[in-house]
Amino acid sequence: MGADIQSELDRRHRSATMVVWFFFALDIVLMAIAYLAGERIFRPANPQLAFGLWLVILVCGLGVFVLRRTRFSAMRLQDIAAVKGVSAMLWTLQGTTIQVASIGGAIGLLGFIITIITGDWSNMLRAAGVSIIVLLYCYPFKSAWQRTVRQLAPPE
C-alpha cells in the first residue's frame, strides 16, 4: 500500500471515527438529560405517536444491518476499486460508516422524543441501547479497512 493511499485511509478513517464518537456522546448527553429532567420536559401527546416512533426505531435498527451488508459487500467494493480506484473505495467505506452512524444518532434522538411524549426516561434508555448497538456495529476498525484495501484494491 502506497504512502498516499495510507494517508488517505488515515484521514478518512479518522473522520468516520469522529462521527461515530460524536453520536456516542450525543446518546450519553440525551440519556443524562432524560434522566435528570425527564419530568420537566414532559409534553403530553398522543400515545400512538410514541408507538409509531418505536416502529420507526425498529425499522431503522434492522435497516442498518441490511444497508451496511449491501454497501460493504466484497464484490461491490472490488468493483468500485477496479472502476474508480482505491480512493473511491475509501470514500465508500467512510460514507457508509457515516450514514449508518447518523441513523444510529437518529435512533437516539427518536428515543429522546419518545421520552418527551411519555415522560418516562426509560424509553430513552432503551432507544439509546439500540443506538449504541448500531454504533458499535458500524464502528470503523482501521485494521479492517487496511485489510479491505489490501485484498480488494487492484494491483498497482
PDB file of C-alpha atoms in Angstrom:
ATOM      1  CA  MET A   1       0.000   0.000   0.000  1.00  0.00           C
ATOM      2  CA  GLY A   2       1.451   3.334  -1.071  1.00  0.00           C
ATOM      3  CA  ALA A   3       2.051   6.276   1.227  1.00  0.00           C
ATOM      4  CA  ASP A   4      -0.619   8.394  -0.470  1.00  0.00           C
ATOM      5  CA  ILE A   5      -3.220   5.640  -0.092  1.00  0.00           C
ATOM      6  CA  GLN A   6      -2.215   5.125   3.551  1.00  0.00           C
ATOM      7  CA  SER A   7      -2.534   8.845   4.308  1.00  0.00           C
ATOM      8  CA  GLU A   8      -5.953   8.976   2.647  1.00  0.00           C
ATOM      9  CA  LEU A   9      -7.031   5.886   4.578  1.00  0.00           C
ATOM     10  CA  ASP A  10      -5.855   7.520   7.821  1.00  0.00           C
ATOM     11  CA  ARG A  11      -7.715  10.740   7.049  1.00  0.00           C
ATOM     12  CA  ARG A  12     -10.973   9.068   6.045  1.00  0.00           C
ATOM     13  CA  HIS A  13     -10.828   6.632   8.953  1.00  0.00           C
ATOM     14  CA  ARG A  14     -10.241   9.479  11.419  1.00  0.00           C
ATOM     15  CA  SER A  15     -13.237  11.458  10.152  1.00  0.00           C
ATOM     16  CA  ALA A  16     -15.536   8.416  10.216  1.00  0.00           C
ATOM     17  CA  THR A  17     -14.381   7.545  13.734  1.00  0.00           C
ATOM     18  CA  MET A  18     -15.003  11.103  14.941  1.00  0.00           C
ATOM     19  CA  VAL A  19     -18.575  10.980  13.639  1.00  0.00           C
ATOM     20  CA  VAL A  20     -19.237   7.679  15.416  1.00  0.00           C
ATOM     21  CA  TRP A  21     -17.805   9.036  18.676  1.00  0.00           C
ATOM     22  CA  PHE A  22     -19.921  12.194  18.305  1.00  0.00           C
ATOM     23  CA  PHE A  23     -23.081  10.080  18.171  1.00  0.00           C
ATOM     24  CA  PHE A  24     -21.915   8.025  21.178  1.00  0.00           C
ATOM     25  CA  ALA A  25     -21.512  11.291  23.095  1.00  0.00           C
ATOM     26  CA  LEU A  26     -24.907  12.520  21.872  1.00  0.00           C
ATOM     27  CA  ASP A  27     -26.553   9.366  23.242  1.00  0.00           C
ATOM     28  CA  ILE A  28     -24.915   9.858  26.627  1.00  0.00           C
ATOM     29  CA  VAL A  29     -25.930  13.520  26.804  1.00  0.00           C
ATOM     30  CA  LEU A  30     -29.521  12.734  25.801  1.00  0.00           C
ATOM     31  CA  MET A  31     -29.713   9.937  28.390  1.00  0.00           C
ATOM     32  CA  ALA A  32     -28.445  12.311  31.081  1.00  0.00           C
ATOM     33  CA  ILE A  33     -30.965  14.982  30.117  1.00  0.00           C
ATOM     34  CA  ALA A  34     -33.792  12.444  30.015  1.00  0.00           C
ATOM     35  CA  TYR A  35     -32.824  11.054  33.419  1.00  0.00           C
ATOM     36  CA  LEU A  36     -32.289  14.396  35.153  1.00  0.00           C
ATOM     37  CA  ALA A  37     -35.070  16.407  33.529  1.00  0.00           C
ATOM     38  CA  GLY A  38     -37.476  13.793  32.153  1.00  0.00           C
ATOM     39  CA  GLU A  39     -40.458  15.048  34.137  1.00  0.00           C
ATOM     40  CA  ARG A  40     -39.789  18.711  33.353  1.00  0.00           C
ATOM     41  CA  ILE A  41     -39.574  18.170  29.590  1.00  0.00           C
ATOM     42  CA  PHE A  42     -42.740  16.050  29.525  1.00  0.00           C
ATOM     43  CA  ARG A  43     -45.207  17.299  26.907  1.00  0.00           C
ATOM     44  CA  PRO A  44     -48.296  15.089  26.693  1.00  0.00           C
ATOM     45  CA  ALA A  45     -49.130  13.900  23.202  1.00  0.00           C
ATOM     46  CA  ASN A  46     -50.988  11.110  21.514  1.00  0.00           C
ATOM     47  CA  PRO A  47     -49.581   7.807  22.877  1.00  0.00           C
ATOM     48  CA  GLN A  48     -49.932   6.278  19.431  1.00  0.00           C
ATOM     49  CA  LEU A  49     -47.280   8.720  18.241  1.00  0.00           C
ATOM     50  CA  ALA A  50     -44.811   7.121  20.664  1.00  0.00           C
ATOM     51  CA  PHE A  51     -45.769   3.687  19.339  1.00  0.00           C
ATOM     52  CA  GLY A  52     -45.207   4.881  15.777  1.00  0.00           C
ATOM     53  CA  LEU A  53     -41.783   6.209  16.725  1.00  0.00           C
ATOM     54  CA  TRP A  54     -40.885   2.817  18.232  1.00  0.00           C
ATOM     55  CA  LEU A  55     -41.793   1.262  14.889  1.00  0.00           C
ATOM     56  CA  VAL A  56     -39.512   3.754  13.143  1.00  0.00           C
ATOM     57  CA  ILE A  57     -36.710   2.801  15.553  1.00  0.00           C
ATOM     58  CA  LEU A  58     -37.297  -0.878  14.802  1.00  0.00           C
ATOM     59  CA  VAL A  59     -37.209  -0.352  11.030  1.00  0.00           C
ATOM     60  CA  CYS A  60     -34.121   1.859  11.224  1.00  0.00           C
ATOM     61  CA  GLY A  61     -32.344  -0.562  13.541  1.00  0.00           C
ATOM     62  CA  LEU A  62     -32.950  -3.508  11.245  1.00  0.00           C
ATOM     63  CA  GLY A  63     -32.381  -1.478   8.089  1.00  0.00           C
ATOM     64  CA  VAL A  64     -28.902  -0.507   9.239  1.00  0.00           C
ATOM     65  CA  PHE A  65     -27.761  -4.116   9.130  1.00  0.00           C
ATOM     66  CA  VAL A  66     -29.078  -4.555   5.592  1.00  0.00           C
ATOM     67  CA  LEU A  67     -27.579  -1.243   4.425  1.00  0.00           C
ATOM     68  CA  ARG A  68     -24.125  -1.975   5.793  1.00  0.00           C
ATOM     69  CA  ARG A  69     -24.069  -5.555   4.497  1.00  0.00           C
ATOM     70  CA  THR A  70     -25.013  -4.495   0.966  1.00  0.00           C
ATOM     71  CA  ARG A  71     -22.708  -1.464   0.849  1.00  0.00           C
ATOM     72  CA  PHE A  72     -19.734  -3.371   2.247  1.00  0.00           C
ATOM     73  CA  SER A  73     -20.122  -6.487   0.120  1.00  0.00           C
ATOM     74  CA  ALA A  74     -16.764  -7.614  -1.236  1.00  0.00           C
ATOM     75  CA  MET A  75     -17.949  -7.728  -4.860  1.00  0.00           C
ATOM     76  CA  ARG A  76     -19.301  -4.183  -4.714  1.00  0.00           C
ATOM     77  CA  LEU A  77     -16.156  -2.766  -3.100  1.00  0.00           C
ATOM     78  CA  GLN A  78     -13.942  -4.651  -5.540  1.00  0.00           C
ATOM     79  CA  ASP A  79     -15.899  -3.255  -8.492  1.00  0.00           C
ATOM     80  CA  ILE A  80     -15.650   0.278  -7.099  1.00  0.00           C
ATOM     81  CA  ALA A  81     -11.897  -0.092  -6.606  1.00  0.00           C
ATOM     82  CA  ALA A  82     -11.431  -1.513 -10.109  1.00  0.00           C
ATOM     83  CA  VAL A  83     -13.518   1.111 -11.894  1.00  0.00           C
ATOM     84  CA  LYS A  84     -12.997   4.276  -9.841  1.00  0.00           C
ATOM     85  CA  GLY A  85      -9.862   3.496  -7.843  1.00  0.00           C
ATOM     86  CA  VAL A  86      -8.880   2.907  -4.250  1.00  0.00           C
ATOM     87  CA  SER A  87      -9.811   6.474  -3.320  1.00  0.00           C
ATOM     88  CA  ALA A  88     -13.430   5.845  -4.307  1.00  0.00           C
ATOM     89  CA  MET A  89     -13.462   2.634  -2.284  1.00  0.00           C
ATOM     90  CA  LEU A  90     -12.192   4.525   0.779  1.00  0.00           C
ATOM     91  CA  TRP A  91     -14.823   7.206   0.175  1.00  0.00           C
ATOM     92  CA  THR A  92     -17.466   4.442   0.119  1.00  0.00           C
ATOM     93  CA  LEU A  93     -16.188   2.997   3.399  1.00  0.00           C
ATOM     94  CA  GLN A  94     -16.238   6.427   5.004  1.00  0.00           C
ATOM     95  CA  GLY A  95     -19.605   7.460   3.574  1.00  0.00           C
ATOM     96  CA  THR A  96     -21.370   4.268   4.539  1.00  0.00           C
ATOM     97  CA  THR A  97     -19.945   4.396   8.061  1.00  0.00           C
ATOM     98  CA  ILE A  98     -21.147   7.983   8.470  1.00  0.00           C
ATOM     99  CA  GLN A  99     -24.593   7.136   7.083  1.00  0.00           C
ATOM    100  CA  VAL A 100     -25.035   4.200   9.434  1.00  0.00           C
ATOM    101  CA  ALA A 101     -23.754   6.234  12.400  1.00  0.00           C
ATOM    102  CA  SER A 102     -26.211   9.010  11.501  1.00  0.00           C
ATOM    103  CA  ILE A 103     -29.065   6.530  11.580  1.00  0.00           C
ATOM    104  CA  GLY A 104     -27.820   5.413  15.000  1.00  0.00           C
ATOM    105  CA  GLY A 105     -27.848   9.038  16.146  1.00  0.00           C
ATOM    106  CA  ALA A 106     -31.353   9.484  14.765  1.00  0.00           C
ATOM    107  CA  ILE A 107     -32.486   6.478  16.791  1.00  0.00           C
ATOM    108  CA  GLY A 108     -31.154   8.181  19.922  1.00  0.00           C
ATOM    109  CA  LEU A 109     -32.998  11.395  19.047  1.00  0.00           C
ATOM    110  CA  LEU A 110     -36.217   9.478  18.429  1.00  0.00           C
ATOM    111  CA  GLY A 111     -35.848   7.921  21.864  1.00  0.00           C
ATOM    112  CA  PHE A 112     -35.497  11.385  23.355  1.00  0.00           C
ATOM    113  CA  ILE A 113     -38.669  12.494  21.559  1.00  0.00           C
ATOM    114  CA  ILE A 114     -40.472   9.451  22.949  1.00  0.00           C
ATOM    115  CA  THR A 115     -39.256  10.450  26.421  1.00  0.00           C
ATOM    116  CA  ILE A 116     -40.678  13.938  25.905  1.00  0.00           C
ATOM    117  CA  ILE A 117     -44.009  12.468  24.788  1.00  0.00           C
ATOM    118  CA  THR A 118     -44.313   9.883  27.565  1.00  0.00           C
ATOM    119  CA  GLY A 119     -42.355  11.490  30.406  1.00  0.00           C
ATOM    120  CA  ASP A 120     -40.652   8.138  31.092  1.00  0.00           C
ATOM    121  CA  TRP A 121     -36.853   8.337  30.878  1.00  0.00           C
ATOM    122  CA  SER A 122     -36.531   4.566  30.488  1.00  0.00           C
ATOM    123  CA  ASN A 123     -37.739   4.957  26.906  1.00  0.00           C
ATOM    124  CA  MET A 124     -34.581   6.954  26.214  1.00  0.00           C
ATOM    125  CA  LEU A 125     -32.549   4.229  27.896  1.00  0.00           C
ATOM    126  CA  ARG A 126     -33.998   1.561  25.583  1.00  0.00           C
ATOM    127  CA  ALA A 127     -33.612   3.688  22.448  1.00  0.00           C
ATOM    128  CA  ALA A 128     -30.044   4.595  23.430  1.00  0.00           C
ATOM    129  CA  GLY A 129     -29.356   0.877  23.806  1.00  0.00           C
ATOM    130  CA  VAL A 130     -30.490   0.290  20.235  1.00  0.00           C
ATOM    131  CA  SER A 131     -28.494   3.301  19.081  1.00  0.00           C
ATOM    132  CA  ILE A 132     -25.335   2.097  20.811  1.00  0.00           C
ATOM    133  CA  ILE A 133     -25.716  -1.358  19.257  1.00  0.00           C
ATOM    134  CA  VAL A 134     -25.962   0.302  15.829  1.00  0.00           C
ATOM    135  CA  LEU A 135     -22.926   2.489  16.547  1.00  0.00           C
ATOM    136  CA  LEU A 136     -20.875  -0.474  17.738  1.00  0.00           C
ATOM    137  CA  TYR A 137     -21.895  -2.392  14.628  1.00  0.00           C
ATOM    138  CA  CYS A 138     -20.706   0.389  12.330  1.00  0.00           C
ATOM    139  CA  TYR A 139     -17.558   1.297  14.277  1.00  0.00           C
ATOM    140  CA  PRO A 140     -14.710   1.594  11.739  1.00  0.00           C
ATOM    141  CA  PHE A 141     -11.766  -0.570  12.744  1.00  0.00           C
ATOM    142  CA  LYS A 142      -8.656   0.642  10.968  1.00  0.00           C
ATOM    143  CA  SER A 143      -7.225  -2.859  10.600  1.00  0.00           C
ATOM    144  CA  ALA A 144     -10.386  -3.971   8.785  1.00  0.00           C
ATOM    145  CA  TRP A 145     -10.153  -1.011   6.399  1.00  0.00           C
ATOM    146  CA  GLN A 146      -6.472  -1.749   5.729  1.00  0.00           C
ATOM    147  CA  ARG A 147      -7.230  -5.409   5.105  1.00  0.00           C
ATOM    148  CA  THR A 148     -10.051  -4.430   2.731  1.00  0.00           C
ATOM    149  CA  VAL A 149      -7.730  -2.154   0.757  1.00  0.00           C
ATOM    150  CA  ARG A 150      -5.018  -4.828   0.572  1.00  0.00           C
ATOM    151  CA  GLN A 151      -7.427  -7.557  -0.560  1.00  0.00           C
ATOM    152  CA  LEU A 152      -9.749  -5.675  -2.897  1.00  0.00           C
ATOM    153  CA  ALA A 153      -7.620  -2.958  -4.454  1.00  0.00           C
ATOM    154  CA  PRO A 154      -6.387  -3.687  -7.961  1.00  0.00           C
ATOM    155  CA  PRO A 155      -2.649  -4.356  -8.203  1.00  0.00           C
ATOM    156  CA  GLU A 156      -0.600  -1.250  -8.886  1.00  0.00           C
TER     157      GLU A 156
END
